[in-house]
Coordinates of C-alpha atoms in Angstrom, one line a residue:
M1039 CA 18.1 0.9 1.9
I1040 CA 16.5 -1.5 -0.4
N1041 CA 17.1 -4.8 1.3
I1042 CA 16.7 -7.5 -1.4
E1043 CA 18.5 -10.8 -1.8
N1044 CA 20.3 -11.3 -5.2
K1045 CA 18.6 -14.1 -7.1
A1046 CA 19.8 -15.9 -10.2
G1047 CA 17.4 -15.4 -13.1
I1048 CA 16.3 -12.0 -12.0
V1049 CA 17.2 -9.3 -14.5
F1050 CA 19.4 -6.7 -13.0
I1051 CA 18.7 -3.3 -14.2
A1052 CA 20.5 -0.1 -15.1
V1053 CA 18.4 2.9 -14.2
L1054 CA 19.1 6.6 -14.6
L1055 CA 15.7 8.3 -15.2
F1056 CA 15.4 12.0 -15.5
A1057 CA 14.6 13.8 -12.3
L1058 CA 11.2 15.0 -13.4
S1059 CA 8.1 13.8 -11.8
C1060 CA 4.3 14.3 -12.1
K1061 CA 4.1 12.9 -8.5
D1062 CA 6.3 13.5 -5.6
Q1063 CA 9.2 15.0 -7.5
K1064 CA 8.1 18.1 -9.4
K1065 CA 10.7 20.8 -9.7
Q1066 CA 12.3 22.1 -6.6
A1067 CA 10.6 25.4 -7.0
A1068 CA 7.3 23.7 -6.2
Q1069 CA 8.4 23.0 -2.6
A1070 CA 6.8 26.2 -1.4
Q1071 CA 3.5 24.9 -2.6
A1072 CA 4.0 21.4 -1.3
S1073 CA 0.4 21.1 0.0
Q1074 CA -0.9 20.9 -3.5
Q1075 CA 2.2 20.1 -5.6
A1076 CA 4.9 17.4 -5.5
T1077 CA 8.2 17.8 -3.7
P1078 CA 11.5 18.9 -5.4
A1079 CA 13.0 17.0 -8.2
M1080 CA 15.8 14.6 -7.3
N1081 CA 19.3 15.3 -8.6
A1082 CA 20.1 12.7 -11.2
S1083 CA 23.6 12.2 -9.6
Y1084 CA 21.9 10.6 -6.7
S1085 CA 20.4 7.8 -8.8
V1086 CA 22.3 4.5 -8.6
K1087 CA 23.2 3.9 -12.2
K1088 CA 24.0 0.2 -12.2
I1089 CA 22.0 -1.6 -9.6
G1090 CA 23.4 -4.9 -8.4
F1091 CA 20.0 -6.0 -7.1
P1092 CA 16.4 -6.2 -8.5
F1093 CA 13.5 -3.8 -8.0
R1094 CA 11.5 -6.0 -5.5
N1095 CA 10.8 -3.2 -3.1
V1096 CA 8.3 -1.4 -5.3
A1097 CA 4.7 -2.4 -4.7
V1098 CA 4.2 -3.3 -8.3
C1099 CA 0.9 -4.0 -10.1
R1100 CA 1.5 -6.3 -13.1
P1101 CA -1.3 -6.7 -15.7
S1102 CA -2.2 -10.3 -16.0
G1103 CA -4.6 -10.7 -18.9
L1104 CA -8.0 -9.6 -20.3
N1105 CA -10.3 -12.5 -19.4
R1106 CA -13.8 -11.1 -18.7
S1107 CA -15.3 -14.4 -17.6
D1108 CA -16.5 -13.4 -14.2
S1109 CA -16.6 -9.6 -14.4
A1110 CA -20.2 -9.6 -15.6
T1111 CA -21.3 -11.0 -12.2
F1112 CA -20.2 -7.8 -10.4
M1113 CA -23.3 -5.7 -9.7
A1114 CA -24.3 -3.7 -6.6
G1115 CA -23.4 -5.8 -3.7
G1116 CA -20.7 -7.7 -5.6
G1117 CA -23.0 -10.3 -7.2
R1118 CA -23.5 -13.8 -6.0
D1119 CA -20.0 -14.2 -4.6
F1120 CA -20.8 -11.9 -1.7
K1121 CA -23.2 -12.5 1.1
E1122 CA -24.7 -10.1 3.6
S1123 CA -22.4 -8.9 6.3
I1124 CA -23.2 -9.6 10.0
F1125 CA -22.1 -7.2 12.7
N1126 CA -21.2 -7.9 16.3
K1127 CA -23.2 -6.1 18.9
P1128 CA -21.6 -2.7 19.6
L1129 CA -19.3 -2.4 22.6
H1130 CA -19.8 0.4 25.0
N1131 CA -18.0 2.2 27.8
L1132 CA -14.6 1.8 26.1
A1133 CA -11.8 4.3 26.4
I1134 CA -10.9 4.9 22.7
P1135 CA -7.5 6.6 22.2
A1136 CA -7.5 9.8 20.3
G1137 CA -7.1 9.3 16.5
M1138 CA -8.5 5.7 16.6
I1139 CA -11.8 4.2 15.6
L1140 CA -13.6 1.3 17.2
I1141 CA -14.5 -1.5 14.8
N1142 CA -16.9 -3.9 16.5
G1143 CA -16.1 -6.7 14.1
G1144 CA -18.4 -9.3 12.6
Q1145 CA -18.6 -11.7 9.7
F1146 CA -18.1 -10.6 6.1
S1147 CA -17.2 -11.8 2.6
M1148 CA -13.5 -11.1 1.9
G1149 CA -11.9 -10.8 -1.5
G1150 CA -13.0 -9.5 -4.9
V1151 CA -14.2 -10.7 -8.3
N1152 CA -12.3 -10.1 -11.5
P1153 CA -12.8 -6.4 -12.4
V1154 CA -11.6 -6.7 -16.0
G1155 CA -14.4 -5.5 -18.3
I1156 CA -16.1 -3.3 -15.7
D1157 CA -16.0 0.4 -16.4
G1158 CA -12.7 1.6 -15.0
G1159 CA -11.8 -2.0 -14.0
G1160 CA -8.4 -2.0 -15.6
H1161 CA -6.4 -4.9 -16.9
E1162 CA -5.7 -7.0 -13.9
E1163 CA -7.7 -10.2 -13.1
M1164 CA -6.8 -10.1 -9.4
D1165 CA -6.6 -13.9 -9.2
D1166 CA -5.0 -13.7 -5.8
A1167 CA -8.1 -12.0 -4.4
R1168 CA -10.2 -15.1 -5.0
P1169 CA -12.1 -17.2 -4.0
V1170 CA -14.3 -14.8 -2.0
H1171 CA -14.7 -16.4 1.4
R1172 CA -16.3 -15.8 4.8
V1173 CA -14.3 -14.3 7.6
S1174 CA -15.3 -13.6 11.2
L1175 CA -13.5 -10.9 13.3
G1176 CA -13.6 -9.7 16.9
A1177 CA -13.5 -6.1 17.8
F1178 CA -10.4 -3.9 17.4
L1179 CA -9.3 -0.3 17.2
I1180 CA -7.8 1.2 14.1
D1181 CA -6.1 4.5 13.3
A1182 CA -8.4 6.9 11.5
T1183 CA -5.5 7.9 9.2
D1184 CA -2.1 6.7 8.0
V1185 CA 0.7 7.3 10.4
T1186 CA 2.0 10.8 9.7
N1187 CA 5.4 12.4 9.4
K1188 CA 4.8 14.1 12.7
Q1189 CA 3.9 10.9 14.5
F1190 CA 6.8 9.0 13.0
A1191 CA 9.2 11.8 13.9
A1192 CA 8.1 11.6 17.6
F1193 CA 8.9 7.9 17.5
V1194 CA 12.4 8.5 16.0
K1195 CA 13.1 11.2 18.5
A1196 CA 12.1 9.1 21.5
T1197 CA 14.0 5.9 20.4
G1198 CA 16.7 7.0 18.0
Y1199 CA 15.4 4.5 15.5
L1200 CA 17.2 4.2 12.1
T1201 CA 15.0 3.0 9.3
V1202 CA 16.2 0.4 6.9
A1203 CA 16.4 2.9 4.1
E1204 CA 18.9 4.9 6.2
Q1205 CA 21.2 2.0 6.6
K1206 CA 23.9 1.0 4.1
P1207 CA 23.3 -2.4 2.4
T1208 CA 25.9 -5.0 3.4
R1209 CA 28.1 -7.2 1.3
E1210 CA 26.4 -10.2 3.0
E1211 CA 23.1 -9.1 1.7
F1212 CA 24.2 -8.3 -1.8
P1213 CA 27.4 -10.4 -2.5
D1214 CA 27.4 -9.6 -6.3
A1215 CA 26.6 -5.9 -6.1
P1216 CA 29.4 -3.4 -7.1
E1217 CA 30.8 -1.7 -4.0
E1218 CA 29.7 1.7 -5.3
N1219 CA 26.1 0.6 -5.3
L1220 CA 26.1 -0.4 -1.6
V1221 CA 24.8 2.9 -0.5
A1222 CA 21.8 3.8 1.7
G1223 CA 18.8 4.8 -0.3
S1224 CA 15.4 3.7 -1.5
M1225 CA 13.1 3.6 -4.5
V1226 CA 11.6 6.8 -5.9
F1227 CA 8.9 7.2 -8.6
S1228 CA 10.8 8.7 -11.6
P1229 CA 8.5 9.1 -14.6
P1230 CA 9.8 9.2 -18.2
K1231 CA 9.4 12.3 -20.2
Q1232 CA 7.1 10.8 -22.8
K1233 CA 4.4 8.1 -23.1
I1234 CA 5.9 4.6 -23.0
Q1235 CA 4.6 1.0 -23.2
L1236 CA 3.7 -0.4 -19.8
N1237 CA 5.6 -3.6 -20.0
D1238 CA 8.6 -2.7 -17.9
Y1239 CA 8.0 -0.9 -14.6
T1240 CA 11.7 -0.2 -14.1
Q1241 CA 11.2 2.6 -16.7
W1242 CA 9.5 4.7 -14.0
W1243 CA 11.4 3.7 -10.8
A1244 CA 14.9 4.6 -9.7
Y1245 CA 16.9 3.6 -6.7
V1246 CA 18.0 6.9 -5.2
K1247 CA 20.9 7.4 -2.8
G1248 CA 19.8 9.3 0.3
A1249 CA 16.1 8.6 -0.2
N1250 CA 14.4 7.9 3.2
W1251 CA 11.5 9.0 5.3
K1252 CA 13.0 12.5 5.9
H1253 CA 14.0 12.9 2.3
P1254 CA 11.3 10.9 0.4
N1255 CA 12.5 11.7 -3.1
G1256 CA 16.2 11.9 -2.4
P1257 CA 18.6 14.4 -0.7
N1258 CA 17.1 17.4 -2.4
S1259 CA 13.7 16.7 -0.9
N1260 CA 12.4 17.1 2.7
I1261 CA 9.3 16.9 4.8
I1262 CA 9.4 20.5 6.2
G1263 CA 5.9 21.7 6.5
K1264 CA 4.4 18.3 5.9
D1265 CA 3.6 17.1 9.4
N1266 CA 0.2 15.9 8.3
Y1267 CA 1.4 13.9 5.3
P1268 CA 1.6 10.1 5.6
V1269 CA 5.1 9.0 6.4
V1270 CA 6.6 7.1 3.4
Q1271 CA 9.9 5.2 2.7
V1272 CA 9.2 2.9 5.6
C1273 CA 9.5 -0.9 5.2
W1274 CA 7.4 -3.5 7.0
E1275 CA 10.1 -3.8 9.8
D1276 CA 10.0 0.0 10.3
A1277 CA 6.2 0.0 10.6
V1278 CA 6.3 -2.9 13.1
A1279 CA 8.9 -1.0 15.2
Y1280 CA 6.7 2.1 15.3
A1281 CA 3.6 0.1 16.1
K1282 CA 5.3 -1.6 19.0
W1283 CA 6.5 1.7 20.4
A1284 CA 3.0 3.1 20.1
G1285 CA 1.5 0.2 21.9
K1286 CA -0.2 -1.0 18.8
R1287 CA 0.4 -3.5 15.9
L1288 CA -0.1 -3.7 12.2
P1289 CA -3.6 -4.9 11.0
T1290 CA -4.1 -8.3 9.7
E1291 CA -5.2 -8.3 6.1
A1292 CA -8.7 -9.4 7.1
E1293 CA -9.0 -6.6 9.7
W1294 CA -7.8 -4.1 7.1
E1295 CA -10.4 -5.1 4.5
F1296 CA -13.3 -5.3 7.0
A1297 CA -12.4 -1.8 8.2
A1298 CA -11.9 -0.5 4.6
R1299 CA -15.4 -1.7 3.5
G1300 CA -16.9 0.6 6.1
G1301 CA -19.9 -1.6 6.7
L1302 CA -20.7 -2.2 3.1
S1303 CA -20.7 -5.6 1.5
G1304 CA -19.1 -6.6 -1.8
N1305 CA -18.6 -3.1 -3.3
L1306 CA -15.7 -2.2 -5.6
Y1307 CA -14.6 0.8 -3.5
A1308 CA -14.5 1.8 0.1
W1309 CA -17.4 4.2 -0.6
G1310 CA -19.6 2.2 -3.0
N1311 CA -19.6 1.0 -6.6
Q1312 CA -18.8 4.2 -8.6
L1313 CA -15.3 5.5 -8.8
K1314 CA -16.6 9.1 -8.9
P1315 CA -20.0 9.3 -7.3
K1316 CA -21.8 12.5 -8.7
G1317 CA -18.5 13.4 -10.4
K1318 CA -16.6 13.7 -7.1
W1319 CA -13.1 12.2 -6.6
M1320 CA -13.0 10.0 -3.5
A1321 CA -9.3 9.1 -3.4
N1322 CA -5.9 10.3 -4.5
I1323 CA -5.0 8.2 -7.5
F1324 CA -3.3 8.8 -10.9
E1325 CA -5.2 10.5 -13.8
G1326 CA -3.8 11.5 -17.1
S1327 CA -1.2 9.5 -19.1
F1328 CA 0.5 6.9 -16.9
P1329 CA 3.4 7.0 -16.0
D1330 CA 4.6 10.2 -17.7
K1331 CA 1.8 12.7 -16.9
D1332 CA -0.4 12.9 -13.8
A1333 CA -3.1 15.4 -14.6
G1334 CA -3.9 15.8 -10.9
T1335 CA -7.7 16.2 -11.5
D1336 CA -8.3 14.8 -8.1
G1337 CA -6.5 17.8 -6.6
Y1338 CA -3.1 16.2 -6.1
T1339 CA -0.1 15.0 -7.9
G1340 CA 2.0 12.9 -5.6
V1341 CA 1.2 12.2 -1.9
A1342 CA -1.6 14.2 -0.4
P1343 CA -2.0 15.2 3.3
V1344 CA -4.2 12.9 5.3
K1345 CA -8.0 13.6 5.5
Q1346 CA -8.3 15.3 2.1
F1347 CA -11.0 13.0 0.9
P1348 CA -14.2 11.9 2.5
P1349 CA -14.0 9.1 5.1
N1350 CA -15.6 5.7 4.7
G1351 CA -18.6 4.5 6.7
Y1352 CA -16.5 3.9 9.7
G1353 CA -14.8 7.3 9.7
L1354 CA -11.5 6.0 8.2
Y1355 CA -9.6 8.2 5.8
D1356 CA -7.5 7.2 2.7
M1357 CA -8.4 3.5 2.7
A1358 CA -7.9 3.8 -1.1
G1359 CA -5.1 5.6 -2.9
N1360 CA -2.5 8.0 -1.6
V1361 CA -0.1 5.5 -0.1
W1362 CA 0.1 1.7 0.2
Q1363 CA -0.5 0.4 3.7
W1364 CA 1.4 -2.5 5.3
C1365 CA -0.5 -5.4 6.8
N1366 CA 1.0 -8.0 9.2
D1367 CA 0.3 -11.0 7.0
W1368 CA 2.8 -12.8 4.8
Y1369 CA 1.7 -12.7 1.2
R1370 CA 0.9 -15.9 -0.7
S1371 CA -0.9 -15.7 -4.0
D1372 CA -2.7 -19.0 -3.2
Y1373 CA -3.7 -18.2 0.4
Y1374 CA -7.4 -17.6 -0.2
G1375 CA -7.7 -21.0 -1.8
T1376 CA -6.5 -22.6 1.4
V1377 CA -9.3 -21.2 3.5
A1378 CA -12.1 -21.2 0.9
N1379 CA -13.5 -24.6 2.1
N1380 CA -14.0 -23.2 5.6
T1381 CA -17.6 -22.2 6.4
V1382 CA -16.2 -19.2 8.2
T1383 CA -12.5 -18.5 9.0
S1384 CA -12.2 -16.9 12.5
N1385 CA -9.7 -14.0 13.0
P1386 CA -7.2 -15.2 10.3
I1387 CA -3.6 -14.1 10.6
G1388 CA -2.5 -15.2 7.2
P1389 CA -0.2 -18.0 6.0
A1390 CA 2.9 -19.2 7.8
N1391 CA 5.2 -18.1 5.0
S1392 CA 5.4 -16.1 1.8
F1393 CA 5.1 -17.2 -1.8
D1394 CA 4.8 -15.1 -4.9
P1395 CA 5.1 -17.2 -8.1
G1396 CA 6.6 -14.2 -9.9
E1397 CA 9.5 -14.0 -7.4
P1398 CA 9.3 -17.3 -5.4
G1399 CA 12.4 -16.6 -3.2
V1400 CA 11.4 -13.2 -2.0
K1401 CA 9.8 -12.8 1.4
K1402 CA 6.8 -10.5 0.9
K1403 CA 4.2 -9.0 3.2
V1404 CA 0.7 -7.9 2.2
Q1405 CA 0.0 -4.3 1.4
R1406 CA -3.5 -2.9 0.9
G1407 CA -5.2 0.2 -0.5
G1408 CA -3.1 1.2 -3.6
S1409 CA -1.4 4.5 -3.9
F1410 CA -1.3 7.8 -5.8
L1411 CA 0.2 5.8 -8.7
C1412 CA -2.8 3.5 -9.2
T1413 CA -4.8 3.9 -12.4
D1414 CA -7.1 1.9 -14.6
Q1415 CA -4.4 2.2 -17.2
Y1416 CA -2.2 -0.1 -15.3
C1417 CA -3.1 -0.8 -11.6
T1418 CA -6.6 -0.6 -10.0
R1419 CA -5.6 -1.9 -6.6
Y1420 CA -7.5 1.0 -4.9
M1421 CA -10.4 -1.4 -5.3
V1422 CA -11.2 -2.5 -1.8
G1423 CA -11.0 -6.3 -2.2
T1424 CA -7.7 -6.3 -4.1
R1425 CA -4.2 -7.1 -2.7
G1426 CA -0.7 -5.8 -3.0
K1427 CA 2.6 -7.3 -1.9
C1428 CA 6.2 -6.2 -1.3
D1429 CA 9.5 -7.4 0.1
Y1430 CA 9.2 -6.9 3.8
R1431 CA 12.4 -5.0 4.2
S1432 CA 11.9 -2.7 1.3
A1433 CA 10.4 0.8 0.9
S1434 CA 9.5 3.4 -1.6
N1435 CA 7.9 6.9 -1.7
H1436 CA 4.4 5.5 -2.1
I1437 CA 4.4 3.1 0.9
G1438 CA 3.1 4.0 4.3
F1439 CA 1.0 2.3 7.0
R1440 CA -1.6 2.6 9.8
C1441 CA -1.9 0.7 13.0
V1442 CA -4.5 -1.2 15.0
A1443 CA -4.8 -2.0 18.7
D1444 CA -6.4 -4.9 20.5
I1445 CA -9.3 -4.6 23.0
K1446 CA -10.8 -7.2 25.3
P1447 CA -12.4 -10.1 23.3
L1448 CA -16.1 -10.2 23.0
T1449 CA -17.9 -12.0 25.8
A1450 CA -20.7 -14.5 25.4
N1451 CA -23.2 -11.7 26.0
N1452 CA -22.0 -9.8 23.0
T1453 CA -24.2 -11.6 20.5
I1454 CA -24.1 -10.7 16.8
M1455 CA -26.8 -8.8 15.0
K1456 CA -27.5 -8.0 11.3
R1457 CA -28.0 -4.6 9.9

């Protein structure tokens, strides 16, 4: 289900895109080779043709200008906006659950400079990722990978949980939607057949009846043989429910970024400052002609299994690309400005409410990491300091999550040290 309030002034869209995809929806014959190819094409009859609600559930990157004013300051280490990271003294003798990594925490510079003008920087100024500011975090545990289909299936089996995408939208939620459009489903990447201008993202998304975590691209798709793929088509509420069952929680945005940086300070990516060090792809993103043709030169078109690319300095996989990852924080485009005057902000949990000037009435949560659809032609939010946002009760086939867990707070004897 795409759970989005109707809002006056939002353009309602009629979408019926061809069921071809250079991502998760290649032809159905490709299912046998799902580890390297996309899942079956959706049947066009499952696409809702006249949607009575807007596309707020897609984690959308919208280009916002070509100002290069501060891009030139970005050098190794992020330029003058970034300061040296300080790390807490390592904790010892902890029982670390399987599949999790201990992050000792510390103090770091959070955010990112304007990447426009940098080689591969794209067209987005990333204003909401500034000003860069200092944050201090205690120790925590984080999943080494995104939550997988196998893990999410165990949760559903144990609890009988029904995801939001599996539930029929109600008349109360969408009072103006035609009755025939009140059907369970979710958003699916549906690329056009030819190159198009990138000024209307509804040209490559479709609301598909029957799309959910078990059928990521619609009823003709499934997750058979994909236990080690990240679960997708989960909204923020679904991710929270899983985390609670697992004895964990979603990461704060600050925890996510500290972990994603892998001990490095101010770099563009989770692995350094070059997108392809020594010509090697480090993440599953979009190559080719966006959105119509993903060349798959990184080895994948569509979602890849977890652990297919090198981990970062903390041993965490897929902190860039593949699927977006939910954070616990509400999204506000102006939030960083509210904490910038602090010398250091300790263990921030984000703002008290949500505000996106592009859709001021929509309650959005932060997402991080980008997805297999990110590209310097349109969206470069695989850059580690950048931010995404999405309606908290909405999902799509490029959104997943990972969890964190609390440990005992640092004691007075756990002093900090530089490295």
